[in-house]
CSV table of C-alpha atoms in Angstrom, one decimal:
chain,number,residue,atom,x,y,z
A,1,MET,CA,-151.0,-32.5,-2.3
A,2,THR,CA,-150.7,-35.0,-5.3
A,3,LYS,CA,-148.8,-34.2,-8.6
A,4,LEU,CA,-151.1,-34.6,-11.5
A,5,THR,CA,-150.1,-36.8,-14.1
A,6,ASP,CA,-151.2,-37.2,-18.0
A,7,ILE,CA,-153.5,-39.4,-19.8
A,8,THR,CA,-151.5,-42.0,-20.8
A,9,THR,CA,-153.7,-45.3,-20.2
A,10,LEU,CA,-157.0,-46.9,-20.9
A,11,GLU,CA,-157.6,-47.0,-17.3
A,12,ASP,CA,-156.8,-43.3,-17.5
A,13,ILE,CA,-159.4,-43.2,-20.0
A,14,LYS,CA,-162.0,-45.2,-17.9
A,15,LEU,CA,-161.3,-42.6,-14.9
A,16,LEU,CA,-162.0,-39.6,-16.8
A,17,VAL,CA,-165.1,-41.1,-18.6
A,18,ASP,CA,-166.7,-42.4,-16.0
A,19,THR,CA,-166.0,-39.6,-13.4
A,20,PHE,CA,-167.2,-37.2,-16.4
A,21,TYR,CA,-170.4,-38.9,-17.0
A,22,SER,CA,-170.8,-39.4,-13.2
A,23,LYS,CA,-171.5,-35.4,-12.9
A,24,VAL,CA,-173.3,-35.2,-16.2
A,25,GLN,CA,-176.2,-38.0,-15.0
A,26,LYS,CA,-176.5,-36.0,-12.0
A,27,ASP,CA,-176.3,-32.1,-13.3
A,28,GLU,CA,-179.8,-31.0,-13.2
A,29,PHE,CA,-179.6,-28.9,-16.6
A,30,ILE,CA,-177.6,-31.7,-19.1
A,31,GLY,CA,-178.1,-34.9,-16.9
A,32,PRO,CA,-182.1,-35.1,-17.8
A,33,ILE,CA,-181.1,-35.2,-21.6
A,34,PHE,CA,-178.8,-37.9,-21.0
A,35,ASN,CA,-180.6,-40.0,-19.0
A,36,GLU,CA,-183.9,-39.7,-21.4
A,37,LYS,CA,-181.4,-40.4,-24.2
A,38,ILE,CA,-179.4,-43.3,-22.6
A,39,GLY,CA,-182.0,-44.9,-20.4
A,40,ASP,CA,-180.5,-48.3,-19.1
A,41,ARG,CA,-177.9,-48.1,-21.1
A,42,TRP,CA,-175.1,-46.3,-19.6
A,43,PRO,CA,-172.5,-49.5,-19.4
A,44,GLU,CA,-172.8,-49.4,-23.2
A,45,HIS,CA,-172.7,-46.3,-23.6
A,46,LEU,CA,-169.5,-45.9,-21.4
A,47,GLU,CA,-167.7,-48.5,-23.3
A,48,LYS,CA,-168.4,-46.8,-26.6
A,49,MET,CA,-166.8,-43.4,-24.9
A,50,TYR,CA,-163.8,-45.6,-23.7
A,51,ARG,CA,-163.0,-46.8,-27.3
A,52,PHE,CA,-163.8,-43.4,-28.8
A,53,TRP,CA,-161.6,-41.2,-25.9
A,54,GLN,CA,-158.8,-44.1,-26.5
A,55,THR,CA,-158.9,-43.8,-30.0
A,56,ILE,CA,-158.5,-39.9,-30.1
A,57,LEU,CA,-156.4,-39.3,-27.4
A,58,LEU,CA,-154.1,-42.8,-27.3
A,59,GLU,CA,-154.0,-43.5,-31.0
A,60,VAL,CA,-155.4,-47.1,-30.2
A,61,HIS,CA,-157.9,-47.1,-32.8
A,62,THR,CA,-160.8,-49.4,-30.8
A,63,TYR,CA,-163.6,-46.7,-32.0
A,64,SER,CA,-165.2,-47.0,-35.2
A,65,GLY,CA,-168.4,-45.1,-36.1
A,66,SER,CA,-169.8,-41.8,-36.7
A,67,PRO,CA,-170.6,-40.1,-33.3
A,68,PHE,CA,-172.8,-37.3,-34.6
A,69,PRO,CA,-176.0,-39.0,-35.6
A,70,PRO,CA,-177.0,-40.0,-32.2
A,71,HIS,CA,-177.1,-36.6,-31.3
A,72,LYS,CA,-178.8,-34.9,-33.9
A,73,GLN,CA,-182.2,-34.9,-32.9
A,74,LEU,CA,-181.5,-34.0,-29.3
A,75,PRO,CA,-183.3,-31.0,-27.5
A,76,VAL,CA,-180.2,-28.8,-27.1
A,77,ALA,CA,-178.7,-25.4,-27.9
A,78,LYS,CA,-175.6,-23.8,-27.0
A,79,GLU,CA,-176.0,-23.7,-23.3
A,80,HIS,CA,-176.2,-27.2,-22.8
A,81,PHE,CA,-173.0,-27.6,-24.8
A,82,ASP,CA,-171.4,-25.2,-22.7
A,83,ARG,CA,-172.8,-27.0,-19.7
A,84,TRP,CA,-171.2,-30.4,-21.2
A,85,MET,CA,-167.9,-28.5,-21.8
A,86,GLU,CA,-167.8,-26.8,-18.5
A,87,ILE,CA,-168.1,-30.5,-16.4
A,88,PHE,CA,-165.8,-31.9,-18.9
A,89,THR,CA,-162.8,-29.0,-18.6
A,90,THR,CA,-163.0,-29.3,-14.8
A,91,THR,CA,-163.3,-33.1,-14.4
A,92,THR,CA,-160.0,-33.1,-16.8
A,93,ASP,CA,-158.4,-30.6,-14.8
A,94,GLU,CA,-159.3,-32.3,-11.3
A,95,LEU,CA,-157.8,-35.8,-12.8
A,96,PHE,CA,-155.1,-35.0,-14.7
A,97,SER,CA,-152.4,-32.4,-16.0
A,98,GLY,CA,-150.2,-32.9,-19.3
A,99,ALA,CA,-150.3,-32.4,-23.0
A,100,ILE,CA,-152.7,-35.1,-23.4
A,101,ALA,CA,-155.4,-33.6,-21.1
A,102,GLU,CA,-155.0,-30.3,-22.9
A,103,GLU,CA,-155.8,-32.2,-26.1
A,104,ALA,CA,-158.6,-33.6,-24.6
A,105,LYS,CA,-160.0,-30.5,-23.8
A,106,LEU,CA,-159.4,-29.3,-27.1
A,107,ARG,CA,-161.0,-31.8,-28.7
A,108,ALA,CA,-164.1,-31.7,-26.5
A,109,LYS,CA,-164.2,-28.0,-27.5
A,110,ASN,CA,-164.4,-28.7,-30.9
A,111,MET,CA,-166.5,-31.3,-30.9
A,112,ALA,CA,-169.1,-29.4,-29.0
A,113,GLU,CA,-168.8,-26.7,-31.1
A,114,MET,CA,-168.9,-28.7,-34.4
A,115,PHE,CA,-171.9,-30.8,-33.0
A,116,ASN,CA,-174.0,-27.8,-31.9
A,117,TYR,CA,-173.7,-25.8,-35.2
A,118,LYS,CA,-174.4,-29.2,-37.2
A,119,ILE,CA,-177.6,-29.3,-34.8
A,120,ASP,CA,-178.7,-25.8,-35.4
A,121,TYR,CA,-178.2,-26.5,-39.2
A,122,PHE,CA,-180.5,-29.5,-39.2
A,123,ARG,CA,-182.9,-27.8,-37.0
A,124,ASN,CA,-183.4,-24.7,-39.1
A,125,ALA,CA,-183.1,-26.3,-42.1
A,126,ALA,CA,-185.9,-28.9,-41.5
A,127,GLN,CA,-188.1,-26.0,-40.1
A,128,ASN,CA,-187.6,-24.2,-43.2
A,129,GLY,CA,-188.3,-27.1,-45.2
A,130,ASP,CA,-185.0,-27.3,-47.1
A,131,LEU,CA,-183.9,-30.3,-46.3
A,132,LEU,CA,-186.8,-33.5,-47.3
A,133,ASN,CA,-184.8,-36.7,-46.1
A,134,LEU,CA,-182.4,-35.9,-43.3
A,135,LYS,CA,-179.8,-39.0,-42.5
């Protein structure tokens, strides 16, 4: 059995991102949402995810922007984030072991919880007419 190593390079990030999103695309529950939203722009999305995770985990600042706005209008609920997190955790554990891999899972969990909370907030506010001009 091969001993797993930690996430330390951009190549590691690419392996994690490519493997994870390959599973997401094929997932019966969340795959259709991602595939419909991203369409034929998967290469562009993956490049953005490489930069995002490289910035977060390796402190190589190649990503700029705000990750939440593209997700604000997605038709998702807590169950979708739970499935996303399940796939992310499983993928990370299959490929890596170490402090940075653990940090990746923690960051993903925090992001999923925050995105879910914010999507619920904006959805509820819009339904209640509390927000007139959402950006």
